[in-house]
Amino acid sequence: MSSSPASSSSREAPPTPVPSQPPQQQKQDPPHRAKCYLIIYNISKKPNVRSLLLLAAAFGCTKVFVAGQKKFDFDPDGTDLPGQLRHHVRSGDMEIVKFDKLEECIAHIKSIGTVVENDGTSTTEAAAIQNTTRTSTENTTQPIRIVGVEIDDTAKDLEDEPFEGDTAFMMGNEGRGMNEKQMRLCDGFVRIAQYGGGTASLNVSVAASIVLHRFHHWARGDTQQVGNYCDVATDREAE
């Protein structure tokens, strides 16, 4: 007796087609986050210079601009630079850019800036120079603002986070604060509110840490904390 043909249910099912994967989207650069820099000028005490350099590294400053400061050896192979910073500088994670005069330092900072594309992304400072031929509809060059930490009639309270893009902060001298030349070269000023009457001054590195921390608080887009602030503020160190 001949066998009956196999039923259709016993036949091997055709392979299930694998759905095609959508093309992978190109990774977008994150929106430009404002950068901060530190200017070291007219700082008298070596321990304060060391502290300022450590703070710059701690708060992600990729460049520290130095004007003058002839008595401090900024060479990573020298003896003045803090030991924990030497590899940081050698590896290029933080660059120390030195100038003889403050005017030359400020002119250099003003010349670099950051190119911000029309989609909010940013390019490097080197690219900013290469892209100068592009039209303003394609990108804009965001200059670095020079902001002094000093009591002045035009100074704004730090707690209000009065920042505008990439900023280079300049501290005053430990005893005398900012001199006339420094103030003339600044684009604006911030002051640190105090809550008690125990002292009329803050150590320069303490003041710098407060300012740099507040800037990064703002640059990250953290929620701003607002309270009642007194008007007495200074970054000067009592001698």
Coordinates of N, CA and C in Angstrom, one line a residue:
M1 N 0.9 -1.2 0.0 CA 0.0 0.0 0.0 C 0.9 1.2 0.0
S2 N 0.6 2.1 -0.9 CA 1.4 3.3 -1.0 C 1.1 4.3 0.2
S3 N 2.1 4.9 0.6 CA 2.0 5.9 1.8 C 1.3 7.1 1.2
S4 N 0.5 7.8 2.1 CA -0.1 9.0 1.8 C 0.9 10.2 1.8
P5 N 0.7 11.2 1.0 CA 1.6 12.3 1.0 C 1.6 13.0 2.3
A6 N 2.7 13.6 2.7 CA 2.8 14.3 4.0 C 1.9 15.5 4.0
S7 N 1.3 15.8 5.1 CA 0.4 16.9 5.2 C 1.2 18.2 5.2
S8 N 0.5 19.3 4.9 CA 1.2 20.6 4.8 C 1.7 21.1 6.1
S9 N 1.0 20.6 7.2 CA 1.4 21.0 8.5 C 2.8 20.4 8.9
S10 N 3.2 19.3 8.3 CA 4.5 18.7 8.6 C 5.6 19.2 7.8
R11 N 5.3 20.1 6.8 CA 6.4 20.6 6.0 C 7.2 21.7 6.7
E12 N 8.4 21.8 6.4 CA 9.3 22.7 7.1 C 8.9 24.2 6.7
A13 N 8.7 24.9 7.8 CA 8.3 26.3 7.6 C 9.4 27.1 7.0
P14 N 9.1 28.1 6.2 CA 10.2 28.9 5.6 C 10.8 29.8 6.7
P15 N 12.0 30.2 6.6 CA 12.7 31.0 7.6 C 12.0 32.3 7.8
T16 N 11.9 32.8 9.0 CA 11.3 34.1 9.3 C 12.3 35.2 8.9
P17 N 11.8 36.1 8.1 CA 12.8 37.2 7.7 C 13.2 38.0 8.8
V18 N 14.5 38.4 8.9 CA 15.0 39.2 10.0 C 14.7 40.7 9.6
P19 N 14.0 41.4 10.4 CA 13.8 42.8 10.1 C 15.1 43.6 9.9
S20 N 15.1 44.4 9.0 CA 16.3 45.2 8.7 C 16.5 46.3 9.8
Q21 N 17.7 46.5 10.2 CA 18.0 47.4 11.3 C 18.0 48.8 10.7
P22 N 17.4 49.8 11.5 CA 17.4 51.1 11.0 C 18.9 51.7 11.0
P23 N 19.2 52.5 10.1 CA 20.6 53.0 10.0 C 20.9 53.7 11.3
Q24 N 22.1 53.5 11.9 CA 22.5 54.1 13.1 C 22.7 55.6 12.9
Q25 N 22.1 56.3 13.9 CA 22.2 57.8 13.8 C 23.6 58.2 14.2
Q26 N 24.1 59.2 13.5 CA 25.4 59.7 13.9 C 25.3 60.4 15.2
K27 N 26.3 60.1 16.1 CA 26.3 60.7 17.4 C 26.5 62.2 17.3
Q28 N 25.6 62.9 18.1 CA 25.7 64.4 18.0 C 26.6 64.8 19.2
D29 N 27.4 65.9 18.9 CA 28.1 66.5 20.0 C 27.2 67.1 21.0
P30 N 27.5 67.1 22.3 CA 26.7 67.7 23.3 C 26.6 69.2 23.1
P31 N 25.5 69.9 23.5 CA 25.5 71.3 23.4 C 26.7 71.9 24.1
H32 N 27.1 73.1 23.7 CA 28.2 73.8 24.2 C 28.0 74.1 25.7
R33 N 28.9 73.6 26.6 CA 28.9 74.0 28.0 C 30.0 75.0 28.2
A34 N 29.6 76.1 28.9 CA 30.5 77.2 29.1 C 31.7 76.7 29.9
K35 N 32.9 77.2 29.4 CA 34.1 76.8 30.0 C 34.6 77.9 31.0
C36 N 35.4 77.6 31.9 CA 36.0 78.6 32.8 C 37.5 78.5 32.8
Y37 N 38.2 79.6 32.9 CA 39.6 79.7 32.9 C 40.0 80.5 34.1
L38 N 41.3 80.5 34.5 CA 41.8 81.2 35.6 C 43.0 82.1 35.2
I39 N 43.0 83.3 35.6 CA 44.1 84.2 35.3 C 44.9 84.4 36.7
I40 N 46.2 84.1 36.7 CA 47.0 84.4 37.9 C 47.9 85.5 37.6
Y41 N 47.7 86.6 38.4 CA 48.5 87.8 38.2 C 48.5 88.5 39.6
N42 N 49.7 89.0 39.9 CA 49.9 89.9 41.1 C 49.5 89.1 42.4
I43 N 49.8 87.8 42.4 CA 49.6 87.0 43.7 C 50.9 86.9 44.4
S44 N 51.0 87.4 45.6 CA 52.3 87.6 46.3 C 52.9 86.3 46.8
K45 N 52.0 85.4 47.4 CA 52.5 84.3 48.2 C 52.5 83.0 47.4
K46 N 53.6 82.3 47.4 CA 53.6 81.0 46.6 C 52.6 80.0 47.1
P47 N 52.3 79.8 48.4 CA 51.2 78.9 48.7 C 49.9 79.2 48.1
N48 N 49.6 80.5 47.9 CA 48.3 80.9 47.2 C 48.4 80.6 45.7
V49 N 49.5 80.7 45.1 CA 49.6 80.4 43.7 C 49.4 78.9 43.5
R50 N 50.0 78.1 44.4 CA 49.8 76.6 44.4 C 48.4 76.3 44.6
S51 N 47.7 76.9 45.5 CA 46.3 76.6 45.8 C 45.4 77.0 44.6
L52 N 45.7 78.1 43.9 CA 45.0 78.5 42.8 C 45.1 77.5 41.6
L53 N 46.3 77.0 41.4 CA 46.5 75.9 40.4 C 45.8 74.7 40.7
L54 N 45.8 74.2 42.0 CA 45.1 73.0 42.4 C 43.6 73.2 42.2
L55 N 43.1 74.4 42.5 CA 41.6 74.7 42.3 C 41.3 74.7 40.8
A56 N 42.2 75.2 40.0 CA 41.9 75.2 38.5 C 41.8 73.8 38.0
A57 N 42.6 72.9 38.5 CA 42.6 71.5 38.1 C 41.3 70.9 38.6
A58 N 41.0 71.1 39.9 CA 39.8 70.5 40.5 C 38.5 70.9 39.8
F59 N 38.4 72.1 39.3 CA 37.2 72.6 38.6 C 37.3 72.5 37.1
G60 N 38.2 71.8 36.6 CA 38.2 71.5 35.1 C 38.7 72.6 34.2
C61 N 39.5 73.5 34.7 CA 40.1 74.5 33.9 C 41.1 73.8 33.0
T62 N 40.9 73.9 31.7 CA 41.9 73.3 30.8 C 43.1 74.2 30.5
K63 N 42.9 75.5 30.8 CA 44.0 76.4 30.7 C 44.0 77.4 31.9
V64 N 45.3 77.7 32.3 CA 45.5 78.7 33.3 C 46.4 79.7 32.7
F65 N 46.0 81.0 32.7 CA 46.8 82.0 32.1 C 47.6 82.8 33.2
V66 N 48.9 82.9 33.0 CA 49.7 83.5 34.0 C 50.4 84.7 33.4
A67 N 50.3 85.9 34.1 CA 51.0 87.1 33.7 C 52.0 87.5 34.8
G68 N 53.2 87.6 34.4 CA 54.2 88.0 35.4 C 54.6 86.8 36.3
Q69 N 54.5 86.9 37.6 CA 54.7 85.9 38.6 C 56.1 85.2 38.4
K70 N 57.1 86.1 38.2 CA 58.5 85.6 37.9 C 59.1 84.8 39.0
K71 N 58.6 84.9 40.2 CA 59.3 84.2 41.3 C 58.7 82.8 41.5
F72 N 57.7 82.4 40.7 CA 57.2 81.1 40.8 C 57.6 80.3 39.6
D73 N 58.1 79.1 39.8 CA 58.5 78.2 38.7 C 57.3 77.3 38.3
F74 N 56.7 77.6 37.1 CA 55.6 76.8 36.7 C 56.0 75.6 35.8
D75 N 57.3 75.3 35.7 CA 57.7 74.1 35.0 C 57.3 72.9 35.8
P76 N 56.7 71.9 35.1 CA 56.3 70.7 35.8 C 57.5 69.9 36.3
D77 N 58.7 70.2 35.9 CA 59.9 69.5 36.4 C 60.6 70.3 37.5
G78 N 60.0 71.5 37.8 CA 60.6 72.3 38.8 C 60.1 71.9 40.2
T79 N 60.4 72.8 41.2 CA 60.1 72.5 42.6 C 58.8 73.2 43.1
D80 N 58.3 74.2 42.4 CA 57.2 75.0 42.9 C 55.8 74.4 42.6
L81 N 55.7 73.8 41.5 CA 54.4 73.2 41.1 C 54.1 72.1 42.0
P82 N 52.8 72.1 42.5 CA 52.4 70.9 43.4 C 52.7 69.6 42.7
G83 N 53.2 68.6 43.5 CA 53.5 67.3 43.0 C 52.4 66.7 42.3
Q84 N 51.1 66.8 42.8 CA 50.0 66.1 42.2 C 49.5 66.7 40.9
L85 N 50.1 67.9 40.6 CA 49.7 68.6 39.3 C 50.7 68.3 38.2
R86 N 51.9 67.8 38.5 CA 52.9 67.7 37.5 C 52.5 66.8 36.3
H87 N 52.0 65.7 36.6 CA 51.5 64.8 35.6 C 50.3 65.4 34.8
H88 N 49.5 66.1 35.6 CA 48.3 66.7 35.0 C 48.8 67.8 33.9
V89 N 49.8 68.5 34.2 CA 50.3 69.5 33.2 C 51.1 68.8 32.1
R90 N 52.0 67.8 32.5 CA 52.7 67.1 31.4 C 51.8 66.4 30.4
S91 N 50.7 65.9 30.9 CA 49.8 65.1 30.0 C 48.9 66.1 29.1
G92 N 49.0 67.3 29.4 CA 48.2 68.3 28.6 C 46.8 68.4 29.1
D93 N 46.4 67.8 30.3 CA 45.1 68.0 30.8 C 44.8 69.4 31.3
M94 N 45.9 70.1 31.7 CA 45.8 71.5 32.0 C 47.0 72.2 31.5
E95 N 46.8 73.2 30.7 CA 47.9 73.9 30.1 C 48.1 75.2 30.8
I96 N 49.4 75.5 31.2 CA 49.7 76.8 31.8 C 50.3 77.7 30.7
V97 N 49.7 78.8 30.4 CA 50.1 79.7 29.3 C 50.6 81.0 30.0
K98 N 51.9 81.3 29.8 CA 52.6 82.3 30.5 C 52.8 83.6 29.6
F99 N 52.7 84.7 30.2 CA 53.0 86.0 29.5 C 53.8 86.9 30.4
D100 N 54.5 87.8 29.8 CA 55.3 88.7 30.6 C 54.4 89.8 31.2
K101 N 53.4 90.3 30.4 CA 52.6 91.4 30.8 C 51.1 91.0 30.8
L102 N 50.3 91.6 31.7 CA 48.9 91.4 31.8 C 48.2 91.7 30.5
E103 N 48.6 92.8 29.9 CA 47.9 93.3 28.7 C 48.1 92.2 27.6
E104 N 49.2 91.6 27.5 CA 49.5 90.6 26.5 C 48.6 89.4 26.8
C105 N 48.5 89.0 28.0 CA 47.6 87.9 28.4 C 46.2 88.1 28.1
I106 N 45.7 89.3 28.4 CA 44.2 89.6 28.1 C 44.0 89.6 26.6
A107 N 44.9 90.2 25.8 CA 44.8 90.2 24.4 C 44.7 88.8 23.8
H108 N 45.5 87.9 24.3 CA 45.5 86.5 23.8 C 44.2 85.9 24.1
I109 N 43.7 86.0 25.4 CA 42.4 85.4 25.7 C 41.3 85.9 24.8
K110 N 41.3 87.2 24.6 CA 40.3 87.8 23.7 C 40.4 87.3 22.3
S111 N 41.5 86.8 21.9 CA 41.7 86.4 20.5 C 41.3 85.0 20.2
I112 N 41.1 84.2 21.2 CA 40.8 82.8 21.0 C 39.3 82.5 20.9
G113 N 38.6 82.6 22.0 CA 37.2 82.4 22.0 C 36.8 80.9 21.6
T114 N 35.5 80.7 21.4 CA 35.0 79.3 21.1 C 34.0 79.5 20.0
V115 N 34.1 78.7 18.9 CA 33.1 78.7 17.8 C 32.0 77.9 18.2
V116 N 30.8 78.4 18.3 CA 29.6 77.7 18.6 C 28.7 77.6 17.3
E117 N 28.5 76.3 16.9 CA 27.7 76.1 15.7 C 26.3 76.4 15.9
N118 N 25.5 76.6 14.8 CA 24.1 77.0 14.9 C 23.3 75.9 15.5
D119 N 23.8 74.7 15.7 CA 23.0 73.7 16.4 C 23.3 73.6 17.9
G120 N 24.2 74.5 18.3 CA 24.5 74.6 19.8 C 25.7 73.8 20.1
T121 N 26.4 73.1 19.2 CA 27.6 72.4 19.5 C 28.8 73.3 19.4
S122 N 29.9 72.9 20.0 CA 31.0 73.8 20.0 C 32.2 73.1 19.3
T123 N 33.2 73.9 18.8 CA 34.4 73.4 18.3 C 35.5 73.9 19.2
T124 N 36.7 73.4 18.9 CA 37.9 73.8 19.8 C 38.4 75.2 19.4
E125 N 39.3 75.7 20.2 CA 39.8 77.0 20.0 C 40.6 77.0 18.6
A126 N 41.3 75.9 18.4 CA 42.1 75.8 17.1 C 41.2 75.9 15.9
A127 N 40.0 75.1 16.0 CA 39.1 75.2 14.9 C 38.4 76.5 14.8
A128 N 38.3 77.2 15.9 CA 37.8 78.6 15.8 C 38.6 79.5 14.9
I129 N 39.9 79.3 14.9 CA 40.8 80.1 14.0 C 40.6 79.6 12.6
Q130 N 40.5 78.3 12.3 CA 40.3 77.8 11.0 C 39.0 78.1 10.4
N131 N 38.0 78.3 11.2 CA 36.6 78.5 10.7 C 36.3 80.0 10.5
T132 N 37.2 80.9 10.5 CA 36.9 82.3 10.5 C 36.3 82.7 9.2
T133 N 36.5 81.9 8.1 CA 35.9 82.3 6.8 C 34.5 81.9 6.6
R134 N 33.9 81.1 7.6 CA 32.6 80.7 7.5 C 31.6 81.8 7.8
T135 N 30.4 81.8 7.3 CA 29.5 82.9 7.5 C 28.9 82.9 8.9
S136 N 28.3 84.0 9.3 CA 27.8 84.1 10.6 C 26.5 83.3 10.7
T137 N 25.9 82.9 9.6 CA 24.7 82.0 9.7 C 25.1 80.6 10.0
E138 N 26.3 80.2 9.8 CA 26.8 78.8 10.1 C 27.3 78.7 11.5
N139 N 28.0 79.7 12.0 CA 28.5 79.6 13.4 C 28.7 81.0 13.9
T140 N 28.9 81.1 15.2 CA 29.3 82.3 15.9 C 30.4 82.1 16.8
T141 N 31.3 83.1 16.9 CA 32.4 83.0 17.8 C 32.1 83.7 19.1
Q142 N 32.1 82.9 20.1 CA 31.8 83.3 21.5 C 33.1 83.8 22.2
P143 N 33.2 85.0 22.5 CA 34.4 85.5 23.1 C 34.5 85.1 24.6
I144 N 35.7 85.0 25.1 CA 35.9 84.7 26.6 C 35.8 86.0 27.3
R145 N 34.9 86.1 28.3 CA 34.7 87.2 29.2 C 35.8 87.2 30.3
I146 N 36.3 88.4 30.6 CA 37.2 88.5 31.7 C 36.4 89.1 32.9
V147 N 36.4 88.3 33.9 CA 35.6 88.7 35.1 C 36.5 88.8 36.3
G148 N 36.5 89.9 37.0 CA 37.2 90.1 38.2 C 36.4 89.8 39.4
V149 N 37.0 89.3 40.5 CA 36.4 89.1 41.8 C 36.8 90.2 42.7
E150 N 35.9 91.2 42.8 CA 36.2 92.4 43.5 C 35.0 93.2 43.9
I151 N 35.1 94.0 45.0 CA 34.0 94.9 45.3 C 34.1 96.1 44.4
D152 N 33.0 96.4 43.7 CA 32.9 97.5 42.8 C 31.4 97.9 42.7
D153 N 31.1 99.1 42.3 CA 29.7 99.5 42.2 C 29.0 98.7 41.1
T154 N 29.8 98.2 40.1 CA 29.1 97.4 39.1 C 29.2 95.9 39.3
A155 N 29.8 95.5 40.4 CA 29.9 94.1 40.7 C 28.5 93.4 41.0
K156 N 28.4 92.2 40.5 CA 27.1 91.5 40.7 C 27.3 90.4 41.7
D157 N 26.2 90.1 42.5 CA 26.3 89.1 43.5 C 26.5 87.7 42.8
L158 N 27.5 87.0 43.3 CA 27.8 85.6 42.8 C 26.6 84.7 42.9
E159 N 25.8 84.8 43.9 CA 24.7 83.9 44.1 C 23.6 84.0 43.0
D160 N 23.6 85.2 42.4 CA 22.7 85.4 41.2 C 23.1 84.7 40.0
E161 N 24.4 84.2 40.0 CA 25.0 83.5 38.9 C 24.9 84.3 37.6
P162 N 25.5 85.5 37.6 CA 25.5 86.4 36.5 C 26.5 86.1 35.4
F163 N 26.5 84.9 35.0 CA 27.5 84.5 34.0 C 27.0 84.5 32.6
E164 N 27.9 84.7 31.7 CA 27.6 84.7 30.2 C 28.6 84.0 29.4
G165 N 28.5 82.7 29.3 CA 29.4 81.9 28.5 C 30.7 81.7 29.0
D166 N 31.7 81.4 28.2 CA 33.1 81.1 28.6 C 33.6 82.3 29.3
T167 N 34.3 82.0 30.5 CA 34.7 83.1 31.4 C 36.1 82.8 31.9
A168 N 36.9 83.8 32.0 CA 38.2 83.8 32.6 C 38.2 84.6 33.9
F169 N 38.4 84.0 35.0 CA 38.2 84.7 36.3 C 39.6 85.2 36.7
M170 N 39.6 86.4 37.3 CA 40.9 87.0 37.7 C 40.7 87.5 39.2
M171 N 41.6 87.0 40.1 CA 41.5 87.4 41.5 C 42.4 88.6 41.7
G172 N 42.1 89.2 42.9 CA 42.9 90.4 43.3 C 44.1 89.9 44.2
N173 N 45.0 90.9 44.4 CA 46.1 90.6 45.3 C 45.6 90.3 46.8
E174 N 46.4 89.5 47.5 CA 45.9 89.1 48.8 C 45.6 90.3 49.8
G175 N 46.4 91.3 49.7 CA 46.2 92.4 50.6 C 45.5 93.6 50.0
R176 N 45.8 93.9 48.7 CA 45.3 95.2 48.2 C 44.1 95.0 47.2
G177 N 43.8 93.7 46.9 CA 42.7 93.5 45.9 C 43.2 93.8 44.5
M178 N 42.3 94.1 43.6 CA 42.6 94.3 42.2 C 43.1 95.7 42.0
N179 N 44.2 95.9 41.2 CA 44.7 97.2 41.0 C 44.0 97.8 39.8
E180 N 44.3 99.1 39.5 CA 43.6 99.8 38.5 C 43.7 99.2 37.1
K181 N 44.9 98.7 36.8 CA 45.1 98.0 35.5 C 44.2 96.8 35.4
Q182 N 44.2 96.0 36.4 CA 43.3 94.8 36.3 C 41.8 95.1 36.1
M183 N 41.4 96.1 36.8 CA 40.0 96.5 36.8 C 39.6 97.1 35.4
R184 N 40.6 97.8 34.8 CA 40.4 98.4 33.5 C 40.2 97.3 32.4
L185 N 40.9 96.2 32.6 CA 40.9 95.1 31.6 C 39.7 94.1 31.7
C186 N 39.0 94.3 32.8 CA 37.9 93.3 33.1 C 36.6 93.7 32.3
D187 N 35.8 92.7 31.9 CA 34.5 93.0 31.3 C 33.4 93.2 32.3
G188 N 33.7 92.7 33.5 CA 32.7 92.8 34.6 C 33.3 92.3 35.9
F189 N 32.5 92.3 37.0 CA 32.9 91.9 38.3 C 31.8 91.1 39.0
V190 N 32.3 90.2 39.9 CA 31.4 89.5 40.8 C 31.9 89.7 42.2
R191 N 31.0 89.7 43.2 CA 31.4 89.8 44.6 C 30.7 88.6 45.3
I192 N 31.4 88.3 46.4 CA 30.9 87.1 47.3 C 30.2 87.7 48.5
A193 N 29.0 87.3 48.7 CA 28.2 87.8 49.8 C 28.7 87.1 51.1
Q194 N 28.8 87.8 52.2 CA 29.1 87.2 53.5 C 27.9 87.3 54.4
Y195 N 27.8 86.4 55.4 CA 26.6 86.3 56.2 C 26.9 86.7 57.7
G196 N 28.2 86.9 58.0 CA 28.5 87.3 59.4 C 29.5 88.4 59.4
G197 N 29.8 88.9 60.6 CA 30.8 90.0 60.7 C 32.1 89.7 61.3
G198 N 32.4 88.4 61.2 CA 33.7 87.9 61.9 C 34.9 88.4 61.1
T199 N 34.8 88.6 59.8 CA 36.0 89.0 59.1 C 35.5 89.8 57.9
A200 N 36.4 90.7 57.4 CA 36.1 91.6 56.3 C 36.7 91.0 55.0
S201 N 37.4 89.8 55.1 CA 38.1 89.4 54.0 C 38.1 87.8 53.9
L202 N 38.4 87.3 52.7 CA 38.6 85.9 52.5 C 39.9 85.7 51.9
N203 N 40.5 84.6 52.2 CA 41.8 84.2 51.5 C 41.5 84.1 50.0
V204 N 42.5 84.4 49.2 CA 42.3 84.5 47.8 C 41.9 83.1 47.2
S205 N 42.5 82.1 47.7 CA 42.2 80.7 47.2 C 40.8 80.3 47.6
V206 N 40.4 80.7 48.9 CA 39.0 80.4 49.3 C 38.0 81.1 48.4
A207 N 38.3 82.3 48.1 CA 37.3 83.1 47.3 C 37.3 82.5 45.9
A208 N 38.4 82.1 45.4 CA 38.5 81.5 44.0 C 37.7 80.2 44.0
S209 N 37.8 79.4 45.1 CA 37.0 78.1 45.1 C 35.5 78.3 45.1
I210 N 35.1 79.4 45.8 CA 33.7 79.7 45.8 C 33.2 80.1 44.4
V211 N 34.0 80.9 43.8 CA 33.6 81.4 42.4 C 33.6 80.3 41.4
L212 N 34.6 79.5 41.4 CA 34.7 78.4 40.4 C 33.6 77.4 40.6
H213 N 33.3 77.1 41.8 CA 32.3 76.1 42.1 C 30.9 76.7 41.7
R214 N 30.7 77.9 41.9 CA 29.4 78.5 41.5 C 29.3 78.6 40.0
F215 N 30.4 78.8 39.3 CA 30.3 78.9 37.9 C 29.9 77.5 37.3
H216 N 30.6 76.4 37.8 CA 30.2 75.1 37.4 C 28.8 74.7 37.7
H217 N 28.4 75.2 38.9 CA 27.0 74.9 39.2 C 26.0 75.5 38.2
W218 N 26.4 76.7 37.7 CA 25.6 77.3 36.6 C 25.8 76.6 35.3
A219 N 27.0 76.3 34.9 CA 27.3 75.7 33.6 C 26.7 74.4 33.4
R220 N 26.5 73.6 34.5 CA 25.8 72.3 34.5 C 24.3 72.5 34.3
G221 N 23.8 73.6 34.6 CA 22.4 73.8 34.6 C 21.7 73.4 35.8
D222 N 22.4 73.4 37.0 CA 21.8 73.0 38.2 C 20.8 74.0 38.7
T223 N 19.8 73.6 39.5 CA 18.8 74.5 40.0 C 19.5 75.5 40.9
Q224 N 19.1 76.8 40.7 CA 19.8 77.9 41.4 C 19.1 78.0 42.8
Q225 N 20.0 78.2 43.8 CA 19.5 78.4 45.2 C 19.6 79.9 45.4
V226 N 18.5 80.5 45.9 CA 18.4 82.0 46.1 C 18.0 82.2 47.5
G227 N 18.7 83.1 48.2 CA 18.3 83.4 49.6 C 18.5 84.9 49.9
N228 N 18.6 85.3 51.1 CA 18.8 86.7 51.5 C 20.3 86.9 51.7
Y229 N 20.8 87.8 51.0 CA 22.3 88.0 51.1 C 22.6 89.4 51.6
C230 N 23.7 89.5 52.3 CA 24.2 90.8 52.7 C 25.0 91.4 51.6
D231 N 25.4 92.7 51.8 CA 26.1 93.4 50.7 C 27.6 93.4 50.9
V232 N 28.0 93.0 52.1 CA 29.5 93.0 52.4 C 30.1 91.9 51.7
A233 N 31.1 92.2 50.8 CA 31.8 91.1 50.1 C 33.2 91.5 49.7
T234 N 34.1 90.6 49.8 CA 35.5 90.9 49.4 C 36.2 89.6 49.1
D235 N 37.2 89.7 48.3 CA 38.1 88.5 48.1 C 39.5 88.7 48.7
R236 N 39.6 89.8 49.5 CA 41.0 90.1 50.0 C 41.3 89.4 51.2
E237 N 42.5 89.1 51.4 CA 43.0 88.3 52.5 C 43.6 89.3 53.5
A238 N 43.2 89.2 54.8 CA 43.8 90.1 55.8 C 45.3 89.8 56.0
E239 N 46.0 90.8 56.2 CA 47.5 90.5 56.5 C 47.8 90.9 57.9

